[in-house]
Short mmCIF file of C-alpha atoms and ligand atoms in Angstrom, two decimals:
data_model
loop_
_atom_site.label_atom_id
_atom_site.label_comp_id
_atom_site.label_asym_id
_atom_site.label_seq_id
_atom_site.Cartn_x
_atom_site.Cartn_y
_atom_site.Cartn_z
CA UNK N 1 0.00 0.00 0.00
CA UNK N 2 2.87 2.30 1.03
CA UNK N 3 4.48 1.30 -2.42
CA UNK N 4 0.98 2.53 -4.10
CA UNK N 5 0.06 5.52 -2.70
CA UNK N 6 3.62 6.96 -3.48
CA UNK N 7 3.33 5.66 -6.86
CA UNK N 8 -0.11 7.29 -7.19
CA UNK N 9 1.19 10.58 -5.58
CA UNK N 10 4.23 10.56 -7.78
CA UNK N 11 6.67 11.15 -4.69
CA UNK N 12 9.41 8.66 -3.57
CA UNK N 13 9.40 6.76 -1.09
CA UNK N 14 11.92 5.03 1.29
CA UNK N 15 12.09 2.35 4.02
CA UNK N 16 15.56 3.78 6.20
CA UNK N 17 17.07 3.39 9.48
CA UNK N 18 16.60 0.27 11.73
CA UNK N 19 14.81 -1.70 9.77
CA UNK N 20 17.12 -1.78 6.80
CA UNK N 21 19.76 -2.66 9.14
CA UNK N 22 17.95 -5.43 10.75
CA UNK N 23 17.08 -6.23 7.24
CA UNK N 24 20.90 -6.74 6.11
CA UNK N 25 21.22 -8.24 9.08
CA UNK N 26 18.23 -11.03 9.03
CA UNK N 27 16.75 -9.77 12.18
CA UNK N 28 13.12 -8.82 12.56
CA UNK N 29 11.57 -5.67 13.10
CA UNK N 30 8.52 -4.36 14.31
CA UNK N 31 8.94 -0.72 13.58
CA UNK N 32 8.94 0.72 10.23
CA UNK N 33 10.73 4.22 9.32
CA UNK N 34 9.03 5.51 5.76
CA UNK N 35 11.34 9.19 4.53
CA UNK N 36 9.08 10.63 1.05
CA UNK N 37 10.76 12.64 -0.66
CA UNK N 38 7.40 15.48 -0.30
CA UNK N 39 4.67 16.13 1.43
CA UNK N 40 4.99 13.87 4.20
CA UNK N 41 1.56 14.72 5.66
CA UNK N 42 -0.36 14.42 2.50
CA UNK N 43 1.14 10.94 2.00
CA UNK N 44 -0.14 9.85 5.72
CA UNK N 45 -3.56 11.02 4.78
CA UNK N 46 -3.68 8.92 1.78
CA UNK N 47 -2.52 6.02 3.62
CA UNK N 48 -4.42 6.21 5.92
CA UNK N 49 -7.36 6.05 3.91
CA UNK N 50 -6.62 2.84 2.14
CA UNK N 51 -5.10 0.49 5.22
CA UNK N 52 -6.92 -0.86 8.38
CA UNK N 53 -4.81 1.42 11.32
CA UNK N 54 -5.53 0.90 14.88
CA UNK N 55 -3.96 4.26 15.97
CA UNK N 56 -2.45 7.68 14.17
CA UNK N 57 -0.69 10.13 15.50
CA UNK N 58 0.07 13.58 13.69
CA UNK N 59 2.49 16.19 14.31
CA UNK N 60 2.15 19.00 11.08
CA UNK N 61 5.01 20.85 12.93
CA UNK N 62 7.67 18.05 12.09
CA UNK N 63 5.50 16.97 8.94
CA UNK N 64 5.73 13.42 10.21
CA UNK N 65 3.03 10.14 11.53
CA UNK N 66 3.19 7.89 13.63
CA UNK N 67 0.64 4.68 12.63
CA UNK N 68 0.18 1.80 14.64
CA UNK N 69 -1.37 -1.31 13.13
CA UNK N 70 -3.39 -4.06 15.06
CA UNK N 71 -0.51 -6.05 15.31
CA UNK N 72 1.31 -3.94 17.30
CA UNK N 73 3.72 -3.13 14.15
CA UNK N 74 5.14 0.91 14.27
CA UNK N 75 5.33 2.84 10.84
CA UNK N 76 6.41 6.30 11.43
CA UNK N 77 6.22 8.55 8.14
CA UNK N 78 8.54 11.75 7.45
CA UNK N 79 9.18 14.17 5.17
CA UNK N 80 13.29 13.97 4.31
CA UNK N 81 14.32 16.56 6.67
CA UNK N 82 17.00 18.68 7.63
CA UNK N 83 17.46 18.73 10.99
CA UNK N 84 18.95 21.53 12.56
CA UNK N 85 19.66 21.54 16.35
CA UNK N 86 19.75 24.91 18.50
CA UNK N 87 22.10 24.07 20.86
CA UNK N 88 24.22 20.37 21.90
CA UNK N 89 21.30 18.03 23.57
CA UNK N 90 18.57 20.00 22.02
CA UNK N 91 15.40 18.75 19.90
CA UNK N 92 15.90 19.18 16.37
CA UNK N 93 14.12 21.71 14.79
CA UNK N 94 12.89 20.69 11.12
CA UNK N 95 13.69 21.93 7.51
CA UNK N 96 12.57 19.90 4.31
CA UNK N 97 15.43 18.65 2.25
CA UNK N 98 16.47 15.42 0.18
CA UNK N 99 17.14 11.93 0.96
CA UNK N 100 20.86 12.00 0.65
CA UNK N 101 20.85 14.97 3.41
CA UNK N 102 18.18 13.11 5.25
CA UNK N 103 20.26 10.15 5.69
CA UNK N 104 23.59 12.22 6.75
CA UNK N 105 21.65 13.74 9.26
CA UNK N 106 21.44 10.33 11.12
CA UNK N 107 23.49 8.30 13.46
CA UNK N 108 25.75 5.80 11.74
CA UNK N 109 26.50 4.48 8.73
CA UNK N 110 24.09 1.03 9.41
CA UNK N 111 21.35 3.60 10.10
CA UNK N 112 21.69 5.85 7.54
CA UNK N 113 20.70 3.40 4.33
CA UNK N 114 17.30 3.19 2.42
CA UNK N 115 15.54 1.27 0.27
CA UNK N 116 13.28 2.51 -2.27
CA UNK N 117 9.91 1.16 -2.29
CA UNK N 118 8.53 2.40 -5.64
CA UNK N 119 7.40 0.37 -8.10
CA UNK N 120 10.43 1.17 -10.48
CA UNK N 121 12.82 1.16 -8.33
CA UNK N 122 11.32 -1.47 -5.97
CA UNK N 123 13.91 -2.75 -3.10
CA UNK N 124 16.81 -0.54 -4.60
CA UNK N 125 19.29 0.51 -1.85
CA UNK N 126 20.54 3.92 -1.39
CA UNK N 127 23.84 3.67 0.59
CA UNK N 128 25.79 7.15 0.04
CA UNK N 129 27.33 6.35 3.22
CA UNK N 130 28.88 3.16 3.55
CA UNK N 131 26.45 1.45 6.07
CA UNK N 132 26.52 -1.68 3.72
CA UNK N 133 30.78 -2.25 4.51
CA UNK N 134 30.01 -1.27 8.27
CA UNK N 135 27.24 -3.89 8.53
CA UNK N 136 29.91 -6.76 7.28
CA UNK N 137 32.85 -5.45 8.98
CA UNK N 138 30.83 -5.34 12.14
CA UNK N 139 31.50 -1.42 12.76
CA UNK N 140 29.81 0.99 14.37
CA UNK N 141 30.80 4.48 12.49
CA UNK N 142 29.24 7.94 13.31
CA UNK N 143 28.65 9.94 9.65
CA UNK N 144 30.49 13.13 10.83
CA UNK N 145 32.58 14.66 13.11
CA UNK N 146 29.90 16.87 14.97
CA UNK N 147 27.51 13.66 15.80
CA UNK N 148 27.72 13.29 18.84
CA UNK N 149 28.15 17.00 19.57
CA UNK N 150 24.57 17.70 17.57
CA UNK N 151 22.87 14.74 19.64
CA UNK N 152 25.40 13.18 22.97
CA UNK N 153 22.87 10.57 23.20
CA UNK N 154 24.38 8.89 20.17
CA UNK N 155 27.34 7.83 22.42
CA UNK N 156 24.70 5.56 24.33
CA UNK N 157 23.11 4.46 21.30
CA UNK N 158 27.03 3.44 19.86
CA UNK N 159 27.57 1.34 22.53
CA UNK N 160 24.02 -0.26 22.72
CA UNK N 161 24.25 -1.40 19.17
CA UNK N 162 27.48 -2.68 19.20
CA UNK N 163 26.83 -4.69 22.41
CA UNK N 164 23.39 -6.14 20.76
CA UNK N 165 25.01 -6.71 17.27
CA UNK N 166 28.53 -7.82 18.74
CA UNK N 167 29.97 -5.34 16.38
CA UNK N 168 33.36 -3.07 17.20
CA UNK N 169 32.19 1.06 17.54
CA UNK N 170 35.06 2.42 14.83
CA UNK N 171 38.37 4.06 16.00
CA UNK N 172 37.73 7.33 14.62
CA UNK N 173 33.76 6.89 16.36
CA UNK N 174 35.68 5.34 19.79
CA UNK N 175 37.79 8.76 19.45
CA UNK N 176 34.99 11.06 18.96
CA UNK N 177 33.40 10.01 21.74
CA UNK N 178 36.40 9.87 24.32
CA UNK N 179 36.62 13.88 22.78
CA UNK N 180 33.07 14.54 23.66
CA UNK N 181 32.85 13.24 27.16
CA UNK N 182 35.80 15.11 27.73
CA UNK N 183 33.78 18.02 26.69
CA UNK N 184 31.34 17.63 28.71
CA UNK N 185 28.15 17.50 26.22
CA UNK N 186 26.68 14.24 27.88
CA UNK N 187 26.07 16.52 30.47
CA UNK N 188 23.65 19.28 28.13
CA UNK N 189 20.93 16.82 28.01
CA UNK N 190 18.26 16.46 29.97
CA UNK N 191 17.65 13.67 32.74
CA UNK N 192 14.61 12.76 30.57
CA UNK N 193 17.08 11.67 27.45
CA UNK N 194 19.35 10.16 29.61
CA UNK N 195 16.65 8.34 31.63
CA UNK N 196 14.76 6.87 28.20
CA UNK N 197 18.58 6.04 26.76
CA UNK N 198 19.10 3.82 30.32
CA UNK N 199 15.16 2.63 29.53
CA UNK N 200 16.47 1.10 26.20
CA UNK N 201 18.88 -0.47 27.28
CA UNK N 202 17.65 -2.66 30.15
CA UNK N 203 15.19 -4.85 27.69
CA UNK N 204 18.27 -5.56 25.69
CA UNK N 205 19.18 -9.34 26.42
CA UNK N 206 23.24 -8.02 26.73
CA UNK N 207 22.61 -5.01 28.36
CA UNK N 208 24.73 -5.45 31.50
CA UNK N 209 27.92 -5.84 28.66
CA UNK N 210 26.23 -2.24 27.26
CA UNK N 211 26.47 -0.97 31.29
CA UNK N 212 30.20 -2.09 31.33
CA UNK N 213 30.83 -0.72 28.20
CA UNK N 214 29.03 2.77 29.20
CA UNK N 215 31.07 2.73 32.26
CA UNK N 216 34.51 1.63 30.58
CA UNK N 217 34.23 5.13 28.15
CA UNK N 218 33.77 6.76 31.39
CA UNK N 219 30.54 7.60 30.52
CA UNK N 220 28.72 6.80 33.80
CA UNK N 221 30.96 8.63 35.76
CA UNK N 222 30.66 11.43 33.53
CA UNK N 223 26.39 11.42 33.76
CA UNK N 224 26.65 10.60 37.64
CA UNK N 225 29.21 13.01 38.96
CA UNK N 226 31.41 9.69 40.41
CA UNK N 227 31.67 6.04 39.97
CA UNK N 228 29.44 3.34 41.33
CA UNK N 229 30.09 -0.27 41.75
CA UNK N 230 27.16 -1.46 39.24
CA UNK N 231 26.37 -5.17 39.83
CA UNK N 232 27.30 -6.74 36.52
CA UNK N 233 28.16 -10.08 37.24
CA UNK N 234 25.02 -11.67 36.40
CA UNK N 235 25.26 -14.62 33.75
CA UNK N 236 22.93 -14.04 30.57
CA UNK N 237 21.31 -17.15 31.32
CA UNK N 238 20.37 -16.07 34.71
CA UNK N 239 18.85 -12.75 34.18
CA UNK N 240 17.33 -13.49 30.64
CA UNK N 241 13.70 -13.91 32.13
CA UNK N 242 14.11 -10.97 34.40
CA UNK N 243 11.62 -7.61 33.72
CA UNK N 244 13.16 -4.39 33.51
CA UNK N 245 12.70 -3.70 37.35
CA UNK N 246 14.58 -6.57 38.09
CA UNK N 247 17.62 -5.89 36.01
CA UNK N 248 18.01 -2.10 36.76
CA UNK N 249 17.66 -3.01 40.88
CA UNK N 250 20.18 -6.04 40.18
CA UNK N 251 22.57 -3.40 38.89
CA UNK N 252 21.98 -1.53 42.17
CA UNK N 253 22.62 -4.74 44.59
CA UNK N 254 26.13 -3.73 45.55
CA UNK N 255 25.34 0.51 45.99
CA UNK N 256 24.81 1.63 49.32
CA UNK N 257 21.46 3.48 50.70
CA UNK N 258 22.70 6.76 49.99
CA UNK N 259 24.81 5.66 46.64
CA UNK N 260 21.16 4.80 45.59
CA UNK N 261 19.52 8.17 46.52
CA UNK N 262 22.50 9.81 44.37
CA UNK N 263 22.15 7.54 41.49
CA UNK N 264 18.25 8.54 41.44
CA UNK N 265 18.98 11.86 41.72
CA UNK N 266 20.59 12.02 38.04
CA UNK N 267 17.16 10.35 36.57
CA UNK N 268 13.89 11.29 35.72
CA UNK N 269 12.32 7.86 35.95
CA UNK N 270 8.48 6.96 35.89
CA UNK N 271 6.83 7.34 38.88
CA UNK N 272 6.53 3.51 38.89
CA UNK N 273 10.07 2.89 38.49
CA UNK N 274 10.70 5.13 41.08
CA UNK N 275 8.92 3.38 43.62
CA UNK N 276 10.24 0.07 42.88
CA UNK N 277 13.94 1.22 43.92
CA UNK N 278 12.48 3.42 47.01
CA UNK N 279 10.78 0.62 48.40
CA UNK N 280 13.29 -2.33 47.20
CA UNK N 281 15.65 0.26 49.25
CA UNK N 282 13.40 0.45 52.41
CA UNK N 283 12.71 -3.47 52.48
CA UNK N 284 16.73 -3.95 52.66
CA UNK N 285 17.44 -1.68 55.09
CA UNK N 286 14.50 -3.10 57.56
CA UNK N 287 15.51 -6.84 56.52
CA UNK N 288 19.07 -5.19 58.03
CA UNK N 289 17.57 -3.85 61.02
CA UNK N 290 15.41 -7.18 61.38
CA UNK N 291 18.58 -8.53 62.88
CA UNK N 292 17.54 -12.06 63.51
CA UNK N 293 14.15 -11.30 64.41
CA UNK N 294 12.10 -13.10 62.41
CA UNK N 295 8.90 -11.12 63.31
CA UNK N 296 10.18 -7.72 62.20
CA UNK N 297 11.77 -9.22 59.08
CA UNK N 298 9.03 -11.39 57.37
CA UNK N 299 6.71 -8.42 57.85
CA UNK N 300 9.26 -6.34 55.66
CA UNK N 301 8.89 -8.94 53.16
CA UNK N 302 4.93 -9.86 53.33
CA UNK N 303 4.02 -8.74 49.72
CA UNK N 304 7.45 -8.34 48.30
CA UNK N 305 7.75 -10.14 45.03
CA UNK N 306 9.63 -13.37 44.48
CA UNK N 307 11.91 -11.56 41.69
CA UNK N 308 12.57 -9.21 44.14
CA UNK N 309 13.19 -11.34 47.14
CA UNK N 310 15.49 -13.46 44.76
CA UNK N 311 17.83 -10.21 44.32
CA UNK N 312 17.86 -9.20 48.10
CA UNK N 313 18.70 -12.67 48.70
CA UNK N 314 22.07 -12.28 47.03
CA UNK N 315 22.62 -10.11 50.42
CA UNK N 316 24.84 -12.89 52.44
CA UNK N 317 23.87 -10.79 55.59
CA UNK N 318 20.06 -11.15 54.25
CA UNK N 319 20.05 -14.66 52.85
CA UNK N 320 19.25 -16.78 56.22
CA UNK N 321 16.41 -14.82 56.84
CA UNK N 322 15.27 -14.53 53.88
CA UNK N 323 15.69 -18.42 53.50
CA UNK N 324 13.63 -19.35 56.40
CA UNK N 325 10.87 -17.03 55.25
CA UNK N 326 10.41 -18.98 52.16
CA UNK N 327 10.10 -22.40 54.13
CA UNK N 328 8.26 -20.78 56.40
CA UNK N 329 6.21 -19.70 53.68
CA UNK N 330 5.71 -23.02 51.96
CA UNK N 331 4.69 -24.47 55.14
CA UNK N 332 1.84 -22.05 55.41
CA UNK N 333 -1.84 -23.24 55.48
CA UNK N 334 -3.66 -20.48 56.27
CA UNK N 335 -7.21 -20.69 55.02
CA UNK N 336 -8.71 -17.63 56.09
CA UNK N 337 -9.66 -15.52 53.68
CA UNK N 338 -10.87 -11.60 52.50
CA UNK N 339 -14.75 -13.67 51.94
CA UNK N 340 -14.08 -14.96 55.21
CA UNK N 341 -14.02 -11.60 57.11
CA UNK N 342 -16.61 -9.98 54.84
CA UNK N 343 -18.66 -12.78 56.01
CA UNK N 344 -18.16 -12.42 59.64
CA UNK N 345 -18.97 -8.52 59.22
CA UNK N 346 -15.72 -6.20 59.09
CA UNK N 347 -16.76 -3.61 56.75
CA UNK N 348 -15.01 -3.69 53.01
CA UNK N 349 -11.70 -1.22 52.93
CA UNK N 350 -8.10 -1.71 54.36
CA UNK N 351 -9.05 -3.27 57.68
CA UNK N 352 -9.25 -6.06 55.80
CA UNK N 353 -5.92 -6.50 54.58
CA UNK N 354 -4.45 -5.33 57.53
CA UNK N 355 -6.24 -8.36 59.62
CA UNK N 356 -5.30 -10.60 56.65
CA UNK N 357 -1.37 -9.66 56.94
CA UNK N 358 -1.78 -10.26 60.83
CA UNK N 359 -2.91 -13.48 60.31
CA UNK N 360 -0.13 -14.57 57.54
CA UNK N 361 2.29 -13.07 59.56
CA UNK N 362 1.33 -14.82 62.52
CA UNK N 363 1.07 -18.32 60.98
CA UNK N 364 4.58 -17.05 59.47
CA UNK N 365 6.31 -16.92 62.99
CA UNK N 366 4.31 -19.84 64.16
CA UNK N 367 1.79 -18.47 66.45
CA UNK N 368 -0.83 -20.62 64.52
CA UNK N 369 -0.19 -23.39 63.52
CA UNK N 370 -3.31 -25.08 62.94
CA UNK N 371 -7.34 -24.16 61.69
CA UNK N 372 -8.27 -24.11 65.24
CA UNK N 373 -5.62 -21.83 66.29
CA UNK N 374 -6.01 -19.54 63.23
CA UNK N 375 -10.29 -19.39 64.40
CA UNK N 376 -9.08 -18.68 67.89
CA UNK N 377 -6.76 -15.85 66.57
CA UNK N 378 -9.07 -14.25 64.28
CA UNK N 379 -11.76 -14.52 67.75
CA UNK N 380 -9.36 -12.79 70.15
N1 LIG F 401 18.34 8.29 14.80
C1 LIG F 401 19.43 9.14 14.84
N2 LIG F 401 19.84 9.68 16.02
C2 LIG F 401 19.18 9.39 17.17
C3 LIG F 401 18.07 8.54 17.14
C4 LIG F 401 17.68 7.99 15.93
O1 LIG F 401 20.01 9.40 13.81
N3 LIG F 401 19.59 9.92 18.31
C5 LIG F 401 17.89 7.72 13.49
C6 LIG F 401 18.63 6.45 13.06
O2 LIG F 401 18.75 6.48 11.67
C7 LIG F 401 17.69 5.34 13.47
C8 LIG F 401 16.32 5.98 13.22
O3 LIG F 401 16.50 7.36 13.53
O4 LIG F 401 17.88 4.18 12.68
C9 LIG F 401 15.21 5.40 14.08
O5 LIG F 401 15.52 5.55 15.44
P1 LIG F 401 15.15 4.47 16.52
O6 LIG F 401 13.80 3.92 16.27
O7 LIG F 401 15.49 5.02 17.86
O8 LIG F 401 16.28 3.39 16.26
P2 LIG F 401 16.40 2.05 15.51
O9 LIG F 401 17.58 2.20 14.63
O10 LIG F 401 15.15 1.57 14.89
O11 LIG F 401 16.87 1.13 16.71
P3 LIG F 401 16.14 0.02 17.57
O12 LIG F 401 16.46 -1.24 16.84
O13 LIG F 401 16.84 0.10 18.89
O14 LIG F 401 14.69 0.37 17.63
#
């Protein structure tokens, strides 16, 4: 369809970016990047018009579209575009231009080839830049000398697609980068870029090599103000099922309380994400204070989850405790339940759940130990 309505607008048309690369590289992709050489916007309307979409989003300003299909499958549309940038770290402000400008205006040279989806030129690649010798060398290559300068997130991006495609970053790239940091322009973006660069990393199945690698340029130390002892000594094997909470508080395992605070300091997380260190940070420092009380310790970690439990456990200080919880937990037969209480005529709100935890808590340190004592309990 895409091939169609440019033909029947007369403008050309491109597939670029990531998907070409994954292309060349047999790897799927779910998002597509479309450049027309024209009106972008007109395009998207005609598209639109002739394929089933599930959601469209417009911005005139930049001239480009963001589609998403049922599938879940991306196509973003723009207009080849000059991008010019105010200041280092900005947004770019757009200009229309041509394809070959378009394309140098990107990251690397594995980035920055197209293919033409016309019907005349169908599957024709446009490589001005080399990204075709990068892609079977295995090198990561920036397309000028003032890339990172125009966008510092670039030196993240460098190392997270050389660490996912086990590909070298390019001396001259390796060099560009050492000269940025040591100009400080990592430092004139925003927490928010930083925060969603860190975000794209953690679902990557190598990302702790991508942390290393980060830190090895210097360029943690340079975002954070010092350097912190990230946990990287996970096996792939091990953390491959983990969700993104889980491997950015495994990375935080061997930080102190305050080393934390710091760290979250320099982000502008999700409010979710937030919580999830703040309280993973308040459970270990009661499960320290717990001591060997059992009492004060399996109340810390009543509602905790198991991923969670699994990474303080790689505390030694915290493991024995944490141990006997989970027998203690598997020997648990409470059978009292939210119905139950309802039933007996507490009113519905957070009473409940309070009387509930009292009850697994006590069955956890062996007050009850049986139905009878559990009715007794609940009577008292
Ligand atoms: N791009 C860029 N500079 C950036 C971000 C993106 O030049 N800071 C360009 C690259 O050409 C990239 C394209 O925009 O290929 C799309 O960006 P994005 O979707 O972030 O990257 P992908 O290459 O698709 O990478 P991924 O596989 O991680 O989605």
């Amino acid at each position: 369809k895409i091939k169609e309505t440019a033909d029947h607008l007369g403008i050309q048309a491109y597939l670029v970016g990531g998907f070409v690369r994954d292309l060349f590289l047999r790897k799927s992709s779910q998002d597509l990047d479309v450049v027309v050489e024209g009106d972008s916007n007109s395009f998207a309307n005609q598209l639109i018009e002739v394929v089933e979409v599930h959601k469209v989003v417009q911005h005139h300003q930049f001239g480009t579209v963001k589609i998403t299909f049922r599938d879940g499958t991306h196509l973003d549309i723009a207009g080849s575009r000059w991008e010019e940038y105010d200041f280092p770290g900005a947004l770019p402000t757009i200009e229309e231009s041509n394809l070959k400008e378009d394309l140098f205006r990107r990251d690397f040279t594995v980035n920055a080839m197209a293919l033409c989806l016309n019907a005349n030129r169908f599957g024709e690649v446009v490589d001005f830049y080399g990204g075709l010798r990068d892609l079977q060398q295995g090198e990561i290559r920036f397309l000028h000398n003032l890339s990172f300068i125009e966008d510092p997130t670039r030196m993240i991006r460098a190392v997270r697609f050389a660490c996912r495609y086990h590909f070298k970053i390019a001396k001259v790239t390796r060099e560009a980068i050492n000269t940025a940091l040591q100009a400080n322009v990592l430092l004139k973006i925003s927490k928010e870029r930083f925060t969603e660069e860190l975000m794209l990393i953690l679902p990557e199945q190598a990302y702790q090599k991508m942390v290393r690698e980060l830190a090895a340029f210097g360029l943690m130390k340079n975002w954070f103000g010092r350097e912190f002892a990230w946990n990287l000594a996970e096996s792939e094997e091990e953390v491959k099922d983990w969700d993104l909470e889980k491997k950015w508080l495994g990375l935080l395992i061997s930080l102190e309380n305050d080393e934390i605070r710091a760290v979250l300091d320099r982000l502008a997380f999700t409010k979710s994400m937030l919580k999830h260190t703040l309280d993973y940070v308040a459970v270990r420092s009661k499960l320290r204070a717990a001591g060997d009380c059992p009492q004060e310790g399996y109340a810390a970690l009543f509602g905790v989850k198991e991923g969670i439990v699994d990474l303080l456990k790689k505390h030694e200080d915290l493991r024995p405790l944490i141990e006997s919880y989970q027998q203690a937990l598997q020997n648990l037969k409470m059978t009292i339940r939210g119905s139950d209480l309802l039933a007996a005529g507490i009113p519905e709100g957070p009473e409940i759940g309070r009387i509930l935890q009292d009850i697994h808590l006590a069955w956890l340190t062996g007050k009850i130990s049986d139905f009878e004592e559990e009715r007794n309990y609940l009577l008292q």
